[in-house]
XYZ file of N, CA and C in Angstrom:
513
model
N -0.161 31.255 89.702
C -0.907 31.425 90.936
C -0.903 30.133 91.760
N -0.979 28.994 91.068
C -0.995 27.713 91.775
C 0.342 27.493 92.495
N 1.443 27.785 91.798
C 2.753 27.599 92.421
C 2.949 28.569 93.586
N 2.465 29.787 93.441
C 2.585 30.762 94.526
C 1.794 30.297 95.735
N 0.573 29.824 95.499
C -0.246 29.325 96.603
C 0.421 28.133 97.287
N 0.982 27.230 96.488
C 1.659 26.067 97.070
C 2.880 26.493 97.870
N 3.638 27.448 97.350
C 4.824 27.928 98.065
C 4.437 28.608 99.374
N 3.377 29.381 99.333
C 2.934 30.052 100.556
C 2.424 29.055 101.593
N 1.794 27.992 101.128
C 1.270 26.993 102.057
C 2.363 26.064 102.584
N 3.263 25.648 101.714
C 4.268 24.658 102.094
C 5.605 25.262 102.506
N 5.874 26.484 102.080
C 7.162 27.107 102.354
C 7.477 27.312 103.821
N 6.598 27.929 104.596
C 6.932 28.184 106.010
C 7.288 26.937 106.816
N 6.521 25.849 106.714
C 6.950 24.666 107.484
C 8.319 24.127 107.034
N 8.575 24.184 105.739
C 9.876 23.720 105.248
C 11.002 24.612 105.755
N 10.767 25.918 105.753
C 11.798 26.843 106.229
C 12.037 26.719 107.729
N 10.997 26.359 108.482
C 11.200 26.124 109.911
C 12.072 24.891 110.131
N 11.880 23.880 109.297
C 12.666 22.656 109.439
C 14.101 22.848 108.956
N 14.286 23.616 107.904
C 15.623 23.842 107.334
C 15.683 25.271 106.798
N 16.123 26.225 107.597
C 16.102 27.626 107.160
C 17.190 28.028 106.169
N 18.217 27.215 105.955
C 19.329 27.622 105.107
C 18.934 27.920 103.665
N 17.896 27.264 103.073
C 17.553 27.645 101.688
C 17.107 29.106 101.554
N 16.605 29.675 102.642
C 16.218 31.088 102.589
C 17.449 31.965 102.348
N 18.594 31.560 102.879
C 19.833 32.307 102.634
C 20.239 32.211 101.167
N 20.083 31.024 100.595
C 20.399 30.850 99.171
C 19.466 31.705 98.318
N 18.198 31.732 98.676
C 17.237 32.551 97.929
C 17.564 34.031 98.077
N 17.949 34.443 99.266
C 18.311 35.846 99.484
C 19.549 36.220 98.675
N 20.492 35.292 98.557
C 21.697 35.563 97.761
C 21.361 35.690 96.279
N 20.352 34.972 95.821
C 19.962 35.027 94.410
C 19.064 36.211 94.096
N 18.429 36.791 95.110
C 17.446 37.860 94.895
C 17.989 39.072 94.124
N 19.186 39.584 94.415
C 19.673 40.736 93.646
C 19.837 40.426 92.154
N 20.248 39.221 91.854
C 20.408 38.832 90.450
C 19.046 38.743 89.766
N 18.083 38.178 90.466
C 16.722 38.114 89.942
C 16.170 39.516 89.725
N 16.462 40.427 90.638
C 15.983 41.805 90.501
C 16.543 42.456 89.239
N 17.811 42.214 88.938
C 18.404 42.762 87.718
C 17.715 42.171 86.495
N 17.448 40.861 86.518
C 16.763 40.217 85.398
C 15.348 40.766 85.223
N 14.643 40.991 86.310
C 13.292 41.563 86.238
C 13.354 42.970 85.661
N 14.312 43.751 86.096
C 14.464 45.117 85.576
C 14.705 45.098 84.064
N 15.576 44.223 83.612
C 15.812 44.120 82.170
C 14.551 43.671 81.437
N 13.818 42.741 82.017
C 12.581 42.265 81.380
C 11.551 43.389 81.289
N 11.435 44.172 82.325
C 10.471 45.289 82.302
C 10.820 46.314 81.224
N 12.098 46.410 80.912
C 12.552 47.360 79.881
C 12.679 46.713 78.498
N 12.201 45.460 78.386
C 12.309 44.700 77.134
C 13.764 44.579 76.671
N 14.673 44.352 77.625
C 16.105 44.209 77.321
C 16.614 42.854 77.807
N 15.780 41.821 77.642
C 16.143 40.505 78.135
C 17.420 39.968 77.501
N 17.718 40.405 76.286
C 18.888 39.883 75.577
C 20.141 40.736 75.772
N 20.092 41.675 76.676
C 21.261 42.511 76.960
C 22.393 41.649 77.527
N 23.601 41.984 77.161
C 24.767 41.246 77.635
C 24.796 41.175 79.162
N 24.588 42.301 79.810
C 24.624 42.329 81.280
C 23.549 41.416 81.871
N 22.381 41.404 81.277
C 21.305 40.551 81.774
C 21.688 39.076 81.673
N 22.279 38.693 80.565
C 22.707 37.309 80.410
C 23.776 36.921 81.412
N 24.719 37.807 81.617
C 25.797 37.521 82.569
C 25.267 37.423 83.998
N 24.344 38.313 84.335
C 23.765 38.301 85.679
C 22.938 37.030 85.897
N 22.273 36.544 84.867
C 21.460 35.335 84.992
C 22.309 34.099 85.261
N 23.531 34.110 84.781
C 24.419 32.949 84.931
C 24.822 32.741 86.396
N 24.980 33.800 87.144
C 25.544 33.700 88.497
C 24.681 32.849 89.433
N 23.389 33.150 89.620
C 22.632 32.297 90.547
C 22.421 30.882 90.014
N 22.356 30.738 88.700
C 22.201 29.391 88.147
C 23.397 28.525 88.514
N 24.593 29.071 88.393
C 25.786 28.304 88.746
C 25.974 28.256 90.260
N 25.395 29.219 90.956
C 25.420 29.199 92.415
C 24.688 28.000 92.999
N 23.810 27.403 92.197
C 23.122 26.199 92.665
C 24.099 25.070 92.937
N 25.273 25.141 92.341
C 26.287 24.125 92.623
C 26.855 24.272 94.038
N 26.586 25.386 94.671
C 26.937 25.547 96.081
C 25.793 25.077 96.971
N 24.579 25.193 96.470
C 23.396 24.798 97.230
C 23.202 23.280 97.197
N 23.449 22.668 96.047
C 23.179 21.236 95.883
C 23.925 20.351 96.888
N 25.224 20.570 97.121
C 25.887 19.709 98.119
C 25.254 19.846 99.509
N 24.867 21.057 99.846
C 24.224 21.281 101.155
C 22.892 20.559 101.232
N 22.138 20.574 100.137
C 20.850 19.881 100.110
C 21.044 18.379 100.272
N 22.177 17.883 99.830
C 22.476 16.459 99.962
C 23.161 16.098 101.263
N 23.311 17.052 102.155
C 23.914 16.776 103.456
C 25.386 17.097 103.548
N 25.974 17.611 102.471
C 27.390 17.950 102.481
C 27.621 19.419 102.798
N 28.840 19.829 102.627
C 29.210 21.221 102.866
C 29.147 21.995 101.545
N 28.670 23.244 101.568
C 28.629 24.030 100.335
C 29.999 24.173 99.679
N 31.056 24.184 100.472
C 32.407 24.340 99.914
C 32.751 23.202 98.962
N 32.090 22.065 99.106
C 32.329 20.946 98.204
C 31.947 21.259 96.770
N 31.086 22.239 96.587
C 30.676 22.621 95.242
C 31.397 23.843 94.705
N 32.351 24.366 95.463
C 32.997 25.612 95.066
C 33.766 25.492 93.755
N 34.624 24.515 93.629
C 35.409 24.374 92.389
C 34.509 24.101 91.186
N 33.535 23.177 91.278
C 32.636 23.003 90.131
C 31.834 24.260 89.811
N 31.398 24.978 90.840
C 30.631 26.204 90.606
C 31.486 27.241 89.882
N 32.734 27.395 90.311
C 33.624 28.357 89.659
C 33.909 27.951 88.216
N 34.148 26.667 87.987
C 34.417 26.194 86.625
C 33.205 26.434 85.729
N 32.026 26.113 86.239
C 30.806 26.320 85.437
C 30.526 27.806 85.231
N 30.803 28.619 86.235
C 30.604 30.063 86.079
C 31.550 30.618 85.022
N 32.808 30.216 85.083
C 33.775 30.656 84.069
C 33.316 30.251 82.667
N 32.850 29.035 82.552
C 32.426 28.526 81.251
C 31.146 29.211 80.770
N 30.147 29.260 81.630
C 28.851 29.821 81.230
C 28.917 31.317 80.971
N 29.725 32.026 81.731
C 29.853 33.463 81.491
C 30.424 33.733 80.109
N 31.263 32.855 79.626
C 31.801 33.016 78.282
C 30.827 32.629 77.189
N 29.842 31.831 77.535
C 28.843 31.428 76.555
C 27.976 32.613 76.137
N 27.707 33.517 77.060
C 26.825 34.655 76.761
C 27.393 35.502 75.617
N 28.620 36.009 75.701
C 29.127 36.795 74.562
C 29.384 35.949 73.320
N 29.774 34.685 73.516
C 30.020 33.833 72.356
C 28.744 33.656 71.531
N 27.644 33.347 72.193
C 26.387 33.160 71.465
C 25.988 34.458 70.768
N 26.260 35.585 71.396
C 25.975 36.862 70.729
C 26.805 37.003 69.452
N 28.061 36.541 69.474
C 28.887 36.633 68.256
C 28.343 35.742 67.156
N 27.595 34.740 67.529
C 27.071 33.791 66.555
C 25.680 34.180 66.037
N 24.947 35.011 66.790
C 23.563 35.300 66.403
C 23.347 36.808 66.278
N 23.087 37.485 67.352
C 22.685 38.903 67.297
C 23.820 39.850 66.939
N 25.024 39.518 67.309
C 26.182 40.390 67.043
C 27.148 39.703 66.082
N 26.616 38.933 65.158
C 27.472 38.122 64.284
C 28.393 38.944 63.400
N 28.089 40.203 63.204
C 28.949 41.051 62.378
C 29.863 41.955 63.205
N 29.884 41.750 64.506
C 30.662 42.619 65.389
C 32.036 42.006 65.673
N 33.044 42.642 65.130
C 34.414 42.197 65.386
C 34.782 42.407 66.851
N 34.238 43.452 67.468
C 34.524 43.713 68.883
C 33.982 42.583 69.761
N 32.781 42.122 69.492
C 32.233 41.005 70.255
C 33.072 39.747 70.051
N 33.471 39.500 68.812
C 34.269 38.305 68.534
C 35.604 38.358 69.282
N 36.283 39.495 69.211
C 37.556 39.625 69.928
C 37.352 39.504 71.434
N 36.296 40.140 71.935
C 36.005 40.049 73.367
C 35.698 38.626 73.805
N 34.966 37.903 72.982
C 34.633 36.514 73.288
C 35.889 35.654 73.339
N 36.769 35.824 72.371
C 38.019 35.055 72.343
C 38.917 35.450 73.516
N 39.008 36.732 73.796
C 39.837 37.184 74.927
C 39.308 36.616 76.240
N 37.995 36.635 76.407
C 37.424 36.069 77.630
C 37.771 34.587 77.727
N 37.606 33.859 76.630
C 37.875 32.420 76.648
C 39.344 32.138 76.974
N 40.249 32.962 76.494
C 41.668 32.780 76.810
C 41.910 33.005 78.305
N 41.313 34.048 78.855
C 41.459 34.323 80.290
C 40.797 33.219 81.113
N 39.644 32.743 80.673
C 38.948 31.674 81.391
C 39.767 30.383 81.366
N 40.427 30.118 80.254
C 41.298 28.941 80.157
C 42.397 29.015 81.212
N 43.029 30.166 81.329
C 44.092 30.328 82.331
C 43.538 30.169 83.751
N 42.398 30.772 84.017
C 41.798 30.668 85.358
C 41.378 29.237 85.665
N 40.790 28.556 84.689
C 40.355 27.177 84.899
C 41.552 26.259 85.164
N 42.648 26.488 84.455
C 43.846 25.674 84.663
C 44.405 25.872 86.069
N 44.189 27.040 86.643
C 44.600 27.262 88.036
C 43.721 26.478 89.001
N 42.438 26.325 88.656
C 41.544 25.521 89.492
C 41.966 24.053 89.459
N 42.223 23.570 88.245
C 42.659 22.191 88.051
C 43.272 22.099 86.660
N 44.501 21.647 86.544
C 45.135 21.590 85.216
C 44.338 20.787 84.185
N 43.582 19.792 84.630
C 42.789 18.996 83.701
C 41.641 19.794 83.086
N 41.255 20.869 83.731
C 40.199 21.720 83.165
C 40.668 22.447 81.911
N 41.965 22.478 81.692
C 42.479 23.165 80.503
C 41.900 22.572 79.224
N 41.705 21.267 79.179
C 41.209 20.631 77.947
C 39.812 21.114 77.551
N 38.802 21.028 78.428
C 37.492 21.514 77.990
C 37.472 23.027 77.740
N 38.286 23.767 78.472
C 38.315 25.206 78.251
C 39.063 25.558 76.965
N 40.063 24.784 76.604
C 40.751 24.996 75.324
C 39.803 24.713 74.158
N 38.958 23.718 74.313
C 37.951 23.425 73.288
C 37.025 24.628 73.099
N 36.602 25.212 74.196
C 35.727 26.391 74.114
C 36.457 27.581 73.489
N 37.717 27.733 73.796
C 38.504 28.812 73.195
C 38.615 28.605 71.686
N 38.922 27.399 71.274
C 39.036 27.112 69.837
C 37.712 27.383 69.129
N 36.632 26.963 69.736
C 35.313 27.189 69.159
C 35.029 28.683 69.015
N 35.359 29.472 70.040
C 35.122 30.917 69.997
C 35.972 31.599 68.932
N 37.149 31.044 68.665
C 38.048 31.646 67.675
C 37.690 31.246 66.249
N 37.177 30.043 66.063
C 37.010 29.499 64.707
C 35.597 29.658 64.146
N 34.575 29.494 64.950
C 33.218 29.397 64.402
C 32.530 30.710 64.030
N 32.766 31.828 64.724
C 32.070 33.053 64.306
C 32.385 33.412 62.851
N 31.361 33.900 62.161
C 31.529 34.295 60.772
C 31.312 33.161 59.785
N 30.999 31.987 60.266
C 30.803 30.831 59.386
C 29.341 30.674 58.955
N 28.459 31.532 59.433
C 27.062 31.485 59.012
C 26.296 30.285 59.544
N 26.657 29.780 60.700
C 25.942 28.647 61.281
C 24.542 29.063 61.705
N 23.605 28.170 61.490
C 22.226 28.449 61.902
C 22.091 28.268 63.410
N 21.061 28.884 63.975
C 20.859 28.888 65.422
C 20.820 27.472 66.010
N 20.093 26.512 65.419
C 20.107 25.169 66.014
C 21.501 24.541 66.037
N 22.300 24.835 65.040
C 23.662 24.294 64.999
C 24.506 24.948 66.095
N 24.341 26.251 66.273
C 25.064 26.955 67.343
C 24.721 26.317 68.688
N 23.439 26.057 68.917
C 23.009 25.424 70.165
C 23.576 24.022 70.325
N 23.554 23.250 69.251
C 24.076 21.881 69.319
C 25.573 21.880 69.600
N 26.306 22.786 68.978
C 27.748 22.882 69.234
C 27.983 23.277 70.688
N 27.167 24.184 71.195
C 27.315 24.620 72.587
C 27.090 23.454 73.539
N 26.061 22.673 73.288
C 25.805 21.495 74.122
C 26.975 20.513 74.012
N 27.434 20.286 72.797
C 28.560 19.377 72.598
C 29.813 19.829 73.319
N 30.051 21.133 73.339
C 31.232 21.664 74.030
C 31.062 21.635 75.549
N 29.833 21.524 76.015
C 29.580 21.441 77.455
C 29.848 20.043 78.005
N 29.720 19.053 77.154
C 29.843 17.670 77.624
C 31.215 17.329 78.206
N 32.333 17.762 77.596
C 33.625 17.452 78.237
C 33.764 18.074 79.635
N 33.255 19.274 79.814
C 33.308 19.893 81.140
C 32.431 19.115 82.116
N 31.235 18.761 81.680
C 30.349 17.961 82.527
C 31.006 16.634 82.895
N 31.610 15.983 81.921
C 32.286 14.711 82.192
C 33.408 14.859 83.192
N 34.208 15.901 83.030
C 35.314 16.129 83.961
C 34.791 16.387 85.366
N 33.833 17.298 85.489
C 33.325 17.660 86.810
C 32.622 16.479 87.485
N 31.898 15.716 86.704
C 31.225 14.541 87.267
C 32.244 13.501 87.712
N 33.261 13.285 86.894
C 34.279 12.299 87.251
C 35.084 12.671 88.475
N 35.384 13.947 88.608
C 36.227 14.385 89.728
C 35.419 14.672 90.993
N 34.268 15.317 90.830
C 33.515 15.774 91.985
C 32.262 14.955 92.259
N 31.986 13.999 91.383
C 30.839 13.108 91.596
C 29.596 13.729 91.173
């Protein structure tokens, strides 16, 4: 309630000064609506819900350059790379936890990672390295009985090369 009151009080003057964030919020609204619908049905862990949640989160990479005075297009390649990577994390984590016995999920996760590797290499050949790491992880780790904290730590560790590349190239 406090945040809502603050947003209602401070939001209109901010939007009058800079209306473009309202467009970003409007673009994220359909994704939020899907997430709310899944939450109302107690299906927060559904594959579709996870995939839909990734889109506006990575879309912030289009908003951030604009907030800093740049053009949104400056964030397009990093946003696409992060979207490709994060979208693959959703099924991969399912293969490691909730769907750990599903061969279909494992094959789908590996197939996605292979396709993402090819797409990322088209964005920038140097992206092949962090995406190949993610592909190897998706192919090798399922079925090894890793505990949830280890799965999370490996995921964070596999994110660091992508973060390093994107930070080095795009600032």
